[in-house]
PDB file of C-alpha atoms in Angstrom:
ATOM      1  CA  PHE U   1       0.000   0.000   0.000  1.00 37.00           C
ATOM      2  CA  ILE U   2       3.010   2.288   0.168  1.00 38.00           C
ATOM      3  CA  ASN U   3       2.607   3.464  -3.398  1.00 40.00           C
ATOM      4  CA  THR U   4      -1.196   3.748  -3.261  1.00 40.00           C
ATOM      5  CA  PRO U   5      -2.184   7.336  -4.091  1.00 43.00           C
ATOM      6  CA  ARG U   6      -5.240   7.422  -1.832  1.00 50.00           C
ATOM      7  CA  ALA U   7      -5.819   6.199   1.713  1.00 50.00           C
ATOM      8  CA  THR U   8      -8.076   3.129   2.084  1.00 53.00           C
ATOM      9  CA  PRO U   9      -9.745   1.773   5.259  1.00 51.00           C
ATOM     10  CA  MET U  10      -7.158  -1.008   5.363  1.00 53.00           C
ATOM     11  CA  MET U  11      -4.336   1.546   5.048  1.00 54.00           C
ATOM     12  CA  ILE U  12      -5.743   3.656   7.872  1.00 49.00           C
ATOM     13  CA  LYS U  13      -5.991   0.612  10.128  1.00 53.00           C
ATOM     14  CA  THR U  14      -2.471  -0.428   9.182  1.00 53.00           C
ATOM     15  CA  VAL U  15      -1.207   3.044  10.087  1.00 51.00           C
ATOM     16  CA  TRP U  16      -2.342   2.811  13.673  1.00 49.00           C
ATOM     17  CA  LEU U  17      -1.059  -0.761  13.907  1.00 53.00           C
ATOM     18  CA  LEU U  18       2.355   0.503  12.903  1.00 55.00           C
ATOM     19  CA  LEU U  19       2.161   3.415  15.300  1.00 54.00           C
ATOM     20  CA  LEU U  20       1.392   1.021  18.118  1.00 57.00           C
ATOM     21  CA  ALA U  21       4.355  -1.128  17.202  1.00 56.00           C
ATOM     22  CA  SER U  22       6.689   1.824  17.334  1.00 59.00           C
ATOM     23  CA  ALA U  23       5.516   2.721  20.804  1.00 56.00           C
ATOM     24  CA  ILE U  24       6.905  -0.579  22.113  1.00 57.00           C
ATOM     25  CA  SER U  25      10.283  -0.649  20.499  1.00 59.00           C
ATOM     26  CA  SER U  26       3.744  14.823  38.255  1.00 33.00           C
ATOM     27  CA  THR U  27      -4.393  27.073  49.803  1.00 40.00           C
ATOM     28  CA  SER U  28      -1.940  28.956  47.189  1.00 40.00           C
ATOM     29  CA  THR U  29       0.955  30.537  49.036  1.00 44.00           C
ATOM     30  CA  ALA U  30       1.854  34.212  49.118  1.00 46.00           C
ATOM     31  CA  PHE U  31       4.127  35.370  46.343  1.00 44.00           C
ATOM     32  CA  VAL U  32       7.653  36.320  47.290  1.00 46.00           C
ATOM     33  CA  PRO U  33       9.345  38.451  44.616  1.00 49.00           C
ATOM     34  CA  PRO U  34      12.411  36.645  43.269  1.00 49.00           C
ATOM     35  CA  SER U  35      15.816  38.083  43.972  1.00 51.00           C
ATOM     36  CA  THR U  36      17.444  40.074  41.193  1.00 51.00           C
ATOM     37  CA  LYS U  37      20.665  38.238  41.968  1.00 56.00           C
ATOM     38  CA  SER U  38      21.565  34.985  40.321  1.00 54.00           C
ATOM     39  CA  PRO U  39      20.101  31.944  42.136  1.00 55.00           C
ATOM     40  CA  ILE U  40      23.585  30.458  42.114  1.00 55.00           C
ATOM     41  CA  SER U  41      26.055  32.116  44.446  1.00 55.00           C
ATOM     42  CA  SER U  42      29.456  32.581  42.840  1.00 56.00           C
ATOM     43  CA  SER U  43      31.188  31.870  46.127  1.00 57.00           C
ATOM     44  CA  SER U  44      29.240  28.994  47.642  1.00 59.00           C
ATOM     45  CA  LYS U  45      27.683  27.500  44.465  1.00 73.00           C
ATOM     46  CA  VAL U  46      24.491  26.913  46.478  1.00 76.00           C
ATOM     47  CA  VAL U  47      21.342  27.064  44.370  1.00 79.00           C
ATOM     48  CA  ARG U  48      18.563  29.150  45.912  1.00 82.00           C
ATOM     49  CA  PRO U  49      14.974  28.280  44.939  1.00 83.00           C
ATOM     50  CA  VAL U  50      13.279  30.722  42.606  1.00 87.00           C
ATOM     51  CA  THR U  51       9.595  31.479  43.128  1.00 83.00           C
ATOM     52  CA  LEU U  52       7.606  31.129  39.903  1.00 90.00           C
ATOM     53  CA  VAL U  53       4.239  32.833  39.674  1.00 92.00           C
ATOM     54  CA  GLY U  54       1.589  30.253  38.800  1.00 91.00           C
ATOM     55  CA  GLU U  55       3.672  27.140  39.546  1.00 92.00           C
ATOM     56  CA  VAL U  56       1.763  24.418  41.364  1.00 92.00           C
ATOM     57  CA  ASP U  57       2.744  23.496  44.908  1.00 91.00           C
ATOM     58  CA  TYR U  58       3.972  19.973  44.233  1.00 89.00           C
ATOM     59  CA  GLU U  59       4.608  19.091  47.879  1.00 89.00           C
ATOM     60  CA  LYS U  60       1.154  20.326  48.933  1.00 91.00           C
ATOM     61  CA  LEU U  61      -0.574  18.372  46.155  1.00 92.00           C
ATOM     62  CA  SER U  62       1.449  15.275  47.012  1.00 88.00           C
ATOM     63  CA  ALA U  63       0.387  15.496  50.649  1.00 89.00           C
ATOM     64  CA  GLU U  64      -3.286  15.844  49.643  1.00 91.00           C
ATOM     65  CA  SER U  65      -3.210  12.945  47.166  1.00 92.00           C
ATOM     66  CA  THR U  66      -5.291   9.870  47.999  1.00 93.00           C
ATOM     67  CA  PHE U  67      -3.715   7.693  45.301  1.00 95.00           C
ATOM     68  CA  PRO U  68      -2.160   4.749  47.179  1.00 95.00           C
ATOM     69  CA  ILE U  69       1.029   4.392  45.104  1.00 96.00           C
ATOM     70  CA  SER U  70       3.826   6.849  45.894  1.00 94.00           C
ATOM     71  CA  PRO U  71       5.405   8.889  43.072  1.00 94.00           C
ATOM     72  CA  GLU U  72       8.702   7.018  43.477  1.00 95.00           C
ATOM     73  CA  ASP U  73       7.012   3.615  43.242  1.00 96.00           C
ATOM     74  CA  LEU U  74       4.881   4.760  40.315  1.00 97.00           C
ATOM     75  CA  ILE U  75       7.941   5.822  38.331  1.00 97.00           C
ATOM     76  CA  ASN U  76       9.623   2.513  39.122  1.00 97.00           C
ATOM     77  CA  ARG U  77       6.512   0.700  37.966  1.00 97.00           C
ATOM     78  CA  ALA U  78       6.554   2.622  34.678  1.00 97.00           C
ATOM     79  CA  LYS U  79      10.184   1.650  34.127  1.00 97.00           C
ATOM     80  CA  GLU U  80       9.334  -1.991  34.834  1.00 96.00           C
ATOM     81  CA  LEU U  81       6.678  -1.916  32.118  1.00 96.00           C
ATOM     82  CA  LEU U  82       9.039  -0.256  29.640  1.00 95.00           C
ATOM     83  CA  ASN U  83      11.810  -2.825  30.121  1.00 93.00           C
ATOM     84  CA  PRO U  84      12.067  -5.601  27.495  1.00 90.00           C
ATOM     85  CA  ALA U  85      10.878  -8.280  29.932  1.00 91.00           C
ATOM     86  CA  ILE U  86       7.374  -6.758  29.896  1.00 93.00           C
ATOM     87  CA  GLY U  87       7.477  -4.486  26.846  1.00 91.00           C
ATOM     88  CA  LEU U  88       4.328  -2.532  27.770  1.00 92.00           C
ATOM     89  CA  GLY U  89       2.273  -5.703  27.852  1.00 92.00           C
ATOM     90  CA  THR U  90       3.663  -7.364  24.741  1.00 87.00           C
ATOM     91  CA  LYS U  91       5.942  -9.824  26.545  1.00 89.00           C
ATOM     92  CA  ASP U  92       3.776 -10.738  29.548  1.00 91.00           C
ATOM     93  CA  GLY U  93       0.612 -11.592  27.642  1.00 90.00           C
ATOM     94  CA  GLY U  94      -1.017  -8.337  28.664  1.00 93.00           C
ATOM     95  CA  GLU U  95      -0.833  -9.168  32.363  1.00 95.00           C
ATOM     96  CA  CYS U  96       0.262  -5.614  33.190  1.00 96.00           C
ATOM     97  CA  LEU U  97      -2.747  -4.100  31.396  1.00 96.00           C
ATOM     98  CA  ALA U  98      -6.014  -3.250  33.115  1.00 97.00           C
ATOM     99  CA  ASP U  99      -9.216  -4.575  31.537  1.00 96.00           C
ATOM    100  CA  ASP U 100     -10.200  -1.023  30.614  1.00 96.00           C
ATOM    101  CA  PHE U 101      -6.771  -0.192  29.126  1.00 97.00           C
ATOM    102  CA  GLN U 102      -6.633   2.183  26.155  1.00 96.00           C
ATOM    103  CA  PHE U 103      -3.896   3.290  23.795  1.00 94.00           C
ATOM    104  CA  CYS U 104      -4.269   6.871  22.557  1.00 90.00           C
ATOM    105  CA  ALA U 105      -1.723   8.946  20.612  1.00 87.00           C
ATOM    106  CA  ALA U 106      -1.887  12.223  18.718  1.00 82.00           C
ATOM    107  CA  VAL U 107      -3.748  10.871  15.677  1.00 80.00           C
ATOM    108  CA  VAL U 108      -4.392   7.241  16.624  1.00 81.00           C
ATOM    109  CA  GLY U 109      -6.872   5.731  19.050  1.00 80.00           C
ATOM    110  CA  PRO U 110      -8.248   5.287  21.541  1.00 92.00           C
ATOM    111  CA  ILE U 111      -8.194   1.517  21.102  1.00 91.00           C
ATOM    112  CA  GLY U 112      -8.769  -1.144  23.725  1.00 94.00           C
ATOM    113  CA  LYS U 113      -6.678  -3.884  25.296  1.00 94.00           C
ATOM    114  CA  ASP U 114      -7.404  -6.771  22.909  1.00 92.00           C
ATOM    115  CA  GLU U 115      -6.948  -4.693  19.764  1.00 91.00           C
ATOM    116  CA  TYR U 116      -3.726  -3.237  21.176  1.00 89.00           C
ATOM    117  CA  LEU U 117      -2.234  -6.676  21.892  1.00 88.00           C
ATOM    118  CA  ASN U 118      -3.319  -8.107  18.540  1.00 85.00           C
ATOM    119  CA  ALA U 119      -1.820  -5.156  16.696  1.00 80.00           C
ATOM    120  CA  LEU U 120       1.549  -5.414  18.386  1.00 74.00           C
ATOM    121  CA  GLY U 121       1.809  -9.084  17.509  1.00 66.00           C
ATOM    122  CA  THR U 122       1.703  -8.373  13.767  1.00 67.00           C
ATOM    123  CA  PHE U 123       4.502  -5.869  13.285  1.00 67.00           C
ATOM    124  CA  LYS U 124       7.888  -5.412  14.961  1.00 76.00           C
ATOM    125  CA  LEU U 125      10.211  -2.561  14.084  1.00 85.00           C
ATOM    126  CA  GLU U 126      13.035  -4.237  15.985  1.00 87.00           C
ATOM    127  CA  ASP U 127      13.193  -6.862  13.229  1.00 88.00           C
ATOM    128  CA  SER U 128      14.584  -4.200  10.884  1.00 92.00           C
ATOM    129  CA  PHE U 129      16.175  -1.649  13.226  1.00 94.00           C
ATOM    130  CA  ASP U 130      18.555  -1.506  16.146  1.00 94.00           C
ATOM    131  CA  ILE U 131      16.647   0.968  18.338  1.00 94.00           C
ATOM    132  CA  GLU U 132      18.042   2.993  21.223  1.00 95.00           C
ATOM    133  CA  PRO U 133      15.033   4.473  23.068  1.00 94.00           C
ATOM    134  CA  ASN U 134      17.007   6.995  25.216  1.00 96.00           C
ATOM    135  CA  PHE U 135      14.334   7.619  27.865  1.00 97.00           C
ATOM    136  CA  PHE U 136      14.641  10.531  30.292  1.00 97.00           C
ATOM    137  CA  GLY U 137      12.702  13.013  32.451  1.00 97.00           C
ATOM    138  CA  PHE U 138      10.385  10.722  34.436  1.00 98.00           C
ATOM    139  CA  SER U 139       7.925  12.546  36.694  1.00 96.00           C
ATOM    140  CA  VAL U 140       4.498  12.071  38.241  1.00 96.00           C
ATOM    141  CA  ASP U 141       1.774  14.517  37.247  1.00 96.00           C
ATOM    142  CA  PRO U 142       1.092  16.840  40.223  1.00 94.00           C
ATOM    143  CA  THR U 143      -2.667  16.926  39.657  1.00 93.00           C
ATOM    144  CA  ARG U 144      -3.255  13.525  38.046  1.00 95.00           C
ATOM    145  CA  ARG U 145      -1.426  11.417  40.595  1.00 95.00           C
ATOM    146  CA  ASN U 146      -1.805   8.166  38.669  1.00 97.00           C
ATOM    147  CA  ARG U 147       0.050   9.440  35.585  1.00 97.00           C
ATOM    148  CA  VAL U 148       3.772   9.202  34.824  1.00 98.00           C
ATOM    149  CA  TRP U 149       5.224  11.536  32.182  1.00 98.00           C
ATOM    150  CA  PHE U 150       8.556  10.936  30.442  1.00 98.00           C
ATOM    151  CA  PHE U 151      10.430  11.641  27.219  1.00 97.00           C
ATOM    152  CA  ASN U 152      12.681   9.915  24.751  1.00 96.00           C
ATOM    153  CA  ARG U 153      14.807  10.802  21.761  1.00 96.00           C
ATOM    154  CA  GLN U 154      15.118   7.620  19.726  1.00 95.00           C
ATOM    155  CA  VAL U 155      18.049   6.711  17.521  1.00 96.00           C
ATOM    156  CA  ALA U 156      17.551   3.750  15.177  1.00 96.00           C
ATOM    157  CA  THR U 157      19.966   2.090  12.768  1.00 95.00           C
ATOM    158  CA  GLN U 158      18.503   0.029   9.943  1.00 94.00           C
ATOM    159  CA  THR U 159      19.841  -3.517  10.080  1.00 94.00           C
ATOM    160  CA  ALA U 160      17.509  -5.383   7.705  1.00 94.00           C
ATOM    161  CA  GLU U 161      15.084  -4.774   4.854  1.00 92.00           C
ATOM    162  CA  PHE U 162      12.098  -2.580   5.730  1.00 91.00           C
ATOM    163  CA  VAL U 163       9.049  -2.090   3.462  1.00 89.00           C
ATOM    164  CA  GLY U 164      11.140  -3.131   0.481  1.00 89.00           C
ATOM    165  CA  VAL U 165      14.085  -0.887   1.302  1.00 92.00           C
ATOM    166  CA  LYS U 166      17.315  -2.800   1.830  1.00 93.00           C
ATOM    167  CA  SER U 167      19.491  -1.968   4.786  1.00 91.00           C
ATOM    168  CA  ASP U 168      22.332   0.464   4.203  1.00 88.00           C
ATOM    169  CA  GLY U 169      23.068   1.121   7.863  1.00 90.00           C
ATOM    170  CA  LYS U 170      21.205   4.422   7.803  1.00 91.00           C
ATOM    171  CA  LYS U 171      20.743   6.049  11.201  1.00 95.00           C
ATOM    172  CA  LEU U 172      17.389   7.639  11.984  1.00 95.00           C
ATOM    173  CA  GLU U 173      17.218  10.332  14.645  1.00 96.00           C
ATOM    174  CA  LEU U 174      13.652  10.887  15.825  1.00 96.00           C
ATOM    175  CA  PRO U 175      12.462  14.128  17.426  1.00 96.00           C
ATOM    176  CA  THR U 176      11.831  14.288  21.151  1.00 96.00           C
ATOM    177  CA  GLN U 177       8.600  12.540  22.084  1.00 96.00           C
ATOM    178  CA  CYS U 178       6.558  12.906  25.274  1.00 97.00           C
ATOM    179  CA  TYR U 179       4.914   9.785  26.727  1.00 97.00           C
ATOM    180  CA  HIS U 180       2.423   9.117  29.484  1.00 97.00           C
ATOM    181  CA  ILE U 181       1.388   5.990  31.346  1.00 98.00           C
ATOM    182  CA  ASP U 182      -1.687   5.945  33.603  1.00 98.00           C
ATOM    183  CA  PHE U 183      -2.122   3.382  36.375  1.00 98.00           C
ATOM    184  CA  ASN U 184      -4.958   2.156  38.529  1.00 97.00           C
ATOM    185  CA  GLU U 185      -4.625   1.506  42.262  1.00 97.00           C
ATOM    186  CA  ASP U 186      -3.428  -2.049  41.583  1.00 96.00           C
ATOM    187  CA  GLY U 187      -0.484  -0.813  39.506  1.00 96.00           C
ATOM    188  CA  LYS U 188      -2.005  -1.951  36.222  1.00 97.00           C
ATOM    189  CA  MET U 189      -1.655   0.263  33.155  1.00 97.00           C
ATOM    190  CA  THR U 190      -4.913   1.942  32.138  1.00 97.00           C
ATOM    191  CA  GLU U 191      -3.629   4.242  29.376  1.00 97.00           C
ATOM    192  CA  PHE U 192      -0.544   4.725  27.240  1.00 96.00           C
ATOM    193  CA  GLY U 193       0.130   7.438  24.688  1.00 94.00           C
ATOM    194  CA  PHE U 194       2.833   9.595  23.133  1.00 93.00           C
ATOM    195  CA  TYR U 195       3.266  12.780  21.108  1.00 93.00           C
ATOM    196  CA  THR U 196       6.030  14.541  19.187  1.00 93.00           C
ATOM    197  CA  VAL U 197       7.017  17.730  21.014  1.00 93.00           C
ATOM    198  CA  ASP U 198       9.713  19.259  18.784  1.00 93.00           C
ATOM    199  CA  ARG U 199       9.209  18.679  15.062  1.00 91.00           C
ATOM    200  CA  ARG U 200      12.416  20.553  14.157  1.00 92.00           C
ATOM    201  CA  GLU U 201      14.640  17.896  15.699  1.00 93.00           C
ATOM    202  CA  GLY U 202      16.077  14.824  14.031  1.00 93.00           C
ATOM    203  CA  ASN U 203      16.080  13.670  10.412  1.00 94.00           C
ATOM    204  CA  THR U 204      12.611  12.146  10.090  1.00 93.00           C
ATOM    205  CA  GLY U 205      10.732  15.268   9.049  1.00 92.00           C
ATOM    206  CA  GLY U 206       9.508  15.950  12.570  1.00 91.00           C
ATOM    207  CA  LEU U 207       7.596  12.664  12.588  1.00 90.00           C
ATOM    208  CA  GLY U 208       7.557  10.260  15.511  1.00 90.00           C
ATOM    209  CA  GLY U 209       6.331   6.731  16.032  1.00 87.00           C
ATOM    210  CA  ALA U 210       6.243   4.358  13.081  1.00 86.00           C
ATOM    211  CA  PHE U 211       5.649   7.284  10.730  1.00 88.00           C
ATOM    212  CA  ALA U 212       9.259   8.344  11.350  1.00 91.00           C
ATOM    213  CA  PHE U 213      10.620   5.001  10.170  1.00 92.00           C
ATOM    214  CA  PHE U 214       8.672   5.045   6.912  1.00 91.00           C
ATOM    215  CA  TYR U 215       9.730   8.603   6.164  1.00 91.00           C
ATOM    216  CA  GLY U 216      13.294   7.921   7.259  1.00 92.00           C
ATOM    217  CA  VAL U 217      13.830   5.140   4.699  1.00 93.00           C
ATOM    218  CA  GLY U 218      12.168   7.145   1.931  1.00 92.00           C
ATOM    219  CA  LYS U 219       8.755   5.454   1.952  1.00 89.00           C
ATOM    220  CA  PRO U 220       6.372   7.887   3.651  1.00 89.00           C
ATOM    221  CA  LEU U 221       2.754   6.761   3.795  1.00 83.00           C
ATOM    222  CA  PRO U 222       0.535   8.696   1.356  1.00 86.00           C
ATOM    223  CA  ILE U 223      -1.691  10.457   3.888  1.00 83.00           C
ATOM    224  CA  PRO U 224      -1.095  13.883   5.498  1.00 84.00           C
ATOM    225  CA  GLU U 225      -0.853  12.534   9.067  1.00 83.00           C
ATOM    226  CA  CYS U 226       2.111  10.374   8.039  1.00 80.00           C
ATOM    227  CA  ARG U 227       4.102  13.124   6.362  1.00 85.00           C
ATOM    228  CA  PRO U 228       5.997  16.172   7.648  1.00 86.00           C
ATOM    229  CA  PHE U 229       3.828  19.077   8.734  1.00 85.00           C
ATOM    230  CA  LYS U 230       2.716  21.352   5.905  1.00 87.00           C
ATOM    231  CA  PRO U 231       0.519  24.393   6.584  1.00 86.00           C
ATOM    232  CA  SER U 232      -2.875  24.300   4.916  1.00 88.00           C
ATOM    233  CA  PHE U 233      -3.730  26.737   2.111  1.00 90.00           C
ATOM    234  CA  ARG U 234      -6.019  28.695   4.435  1.00 93.00           C
ATOM    235  CA  PHE U 235      -3.338  28.967   7.095  1.00 91.00           C
ATOM    236  CA  ARG U 236      -0.769  30.125   4.534  1.00 91.00           C
ATOM    237  CA  MET U 237      -3.209  32.758   3.257  1.00 92.00           C
ATOM    238  CA  LEU U 238      -3.892  33.919   6.808  1.00 93.00           C
ATOM    239  CA  ASN U 239      -0.166  34.379   7.376  1.00 92.00           C
ATOM    240  CA  PHE U 240       0.160  36.221   4.055  1.00 92.00           C
ATOM    241  CA  VAL U 241      -2.639  38.628   4.948  1.00 93.00           C
ATOM    242  CA  GLY U 242      -1.082  39.191   8.368  1.00 92.00           C
ATOM    243  CA  ARG U 243       2.338  39.990   6.890  1.00 93.00           C
ATOM    244  CA  LEU U 244       0.777  42.236   4.249  1.00 91.00           C
ATOM    245  CA  GLY U 245      -1.169  44.124   6.900  1.00 90.00           C
ATOM    246  CA  GLN U 246       1.963  44.628   8.979  1.00 92.00           C
ATOM    247  CA  LYS U 247       3.871  45.983   5.976  1.00 91.00           C
ATOM    248  CA  LEU U 248       1.095  48.469   5.210  1.00 89.00           C
ATOM    249  CA  LYS U 249       1.031  49.533   8.849  1.00 89.00           C
ATOM    250  CA  ASP U 250       4.809  50.016   8.910  1.00 89.00           C
ATOM    251  CA  ARG U 251       4.695  51.975   5.649  1.00 87.00           C
ATOM    252  CA  LYS U 252       1.975  54.259   7.016  1.00 85.00           C
ATOM    253  CA  ALA U 253       3.882  54.840  10.244  1.00 86.00           C
ATOM    254  CA  LYS U 254       7.045  55.671   8.292  1.00 85.00           C
ATOM    255  CA  LYS U 255       5.108  58.092   6.076  1.00 83.00           C
ATOM    256  CA  ASN U 256       3.667  59.876   9.117  1.00 83.00           C
ATOM    257  CA  ASP U 257       7.155  60.258  10.591  1.00 75.00           C
TER     258      ASP U 257
END
């Protein structure tokens, strides 16, 4: 279907199957004006906390939380599920998934537990790529205490044929992606999703997930969601009108001067 000019129902379903496969491979207080001095003392190198207007009180919210799993244990649980032994439910027969589990990404889903497991059994990017996930930045959402946020910046080297493209050792560098895992009180995963957060990074056209691998080997899927971002005609016209208006305004101001 790679060379098909128009998207079909089968193609659309295949797209989210591939995206799933790629997913496997954290009383207000009074304001104290911040010091005008640097928070780092040049002599002692001690970092002083900086008050940020509008920042949530993480410690207060943590103390008020009724979720039974601590933030530290929740992060450890997320890392357990990400490790190859469990593989987000793909290696333990879905034992780590709650019955009401859903997968939901930027343009795919939500889909349920059975569909998620069936999809991941049909397509494996690791068969064609050596993938370094490079996870970092784990934290628990301060207001949704059952959610763990984290990032990664994948690097993948093609090691075998992929969608008809023979391996030439090409290295794909994906943009930073933000992930979340939700848990229930039993430590089972109730939701998993991810989103590209910086489309200017990497060499996959700003695409993440499986879309990045297709684009990276030169076989982008023929639908807009699977290609690099391109502003719509209306958006381009809106920008043009805005720039034109600003030029006329500047010209009028210069004339009045």
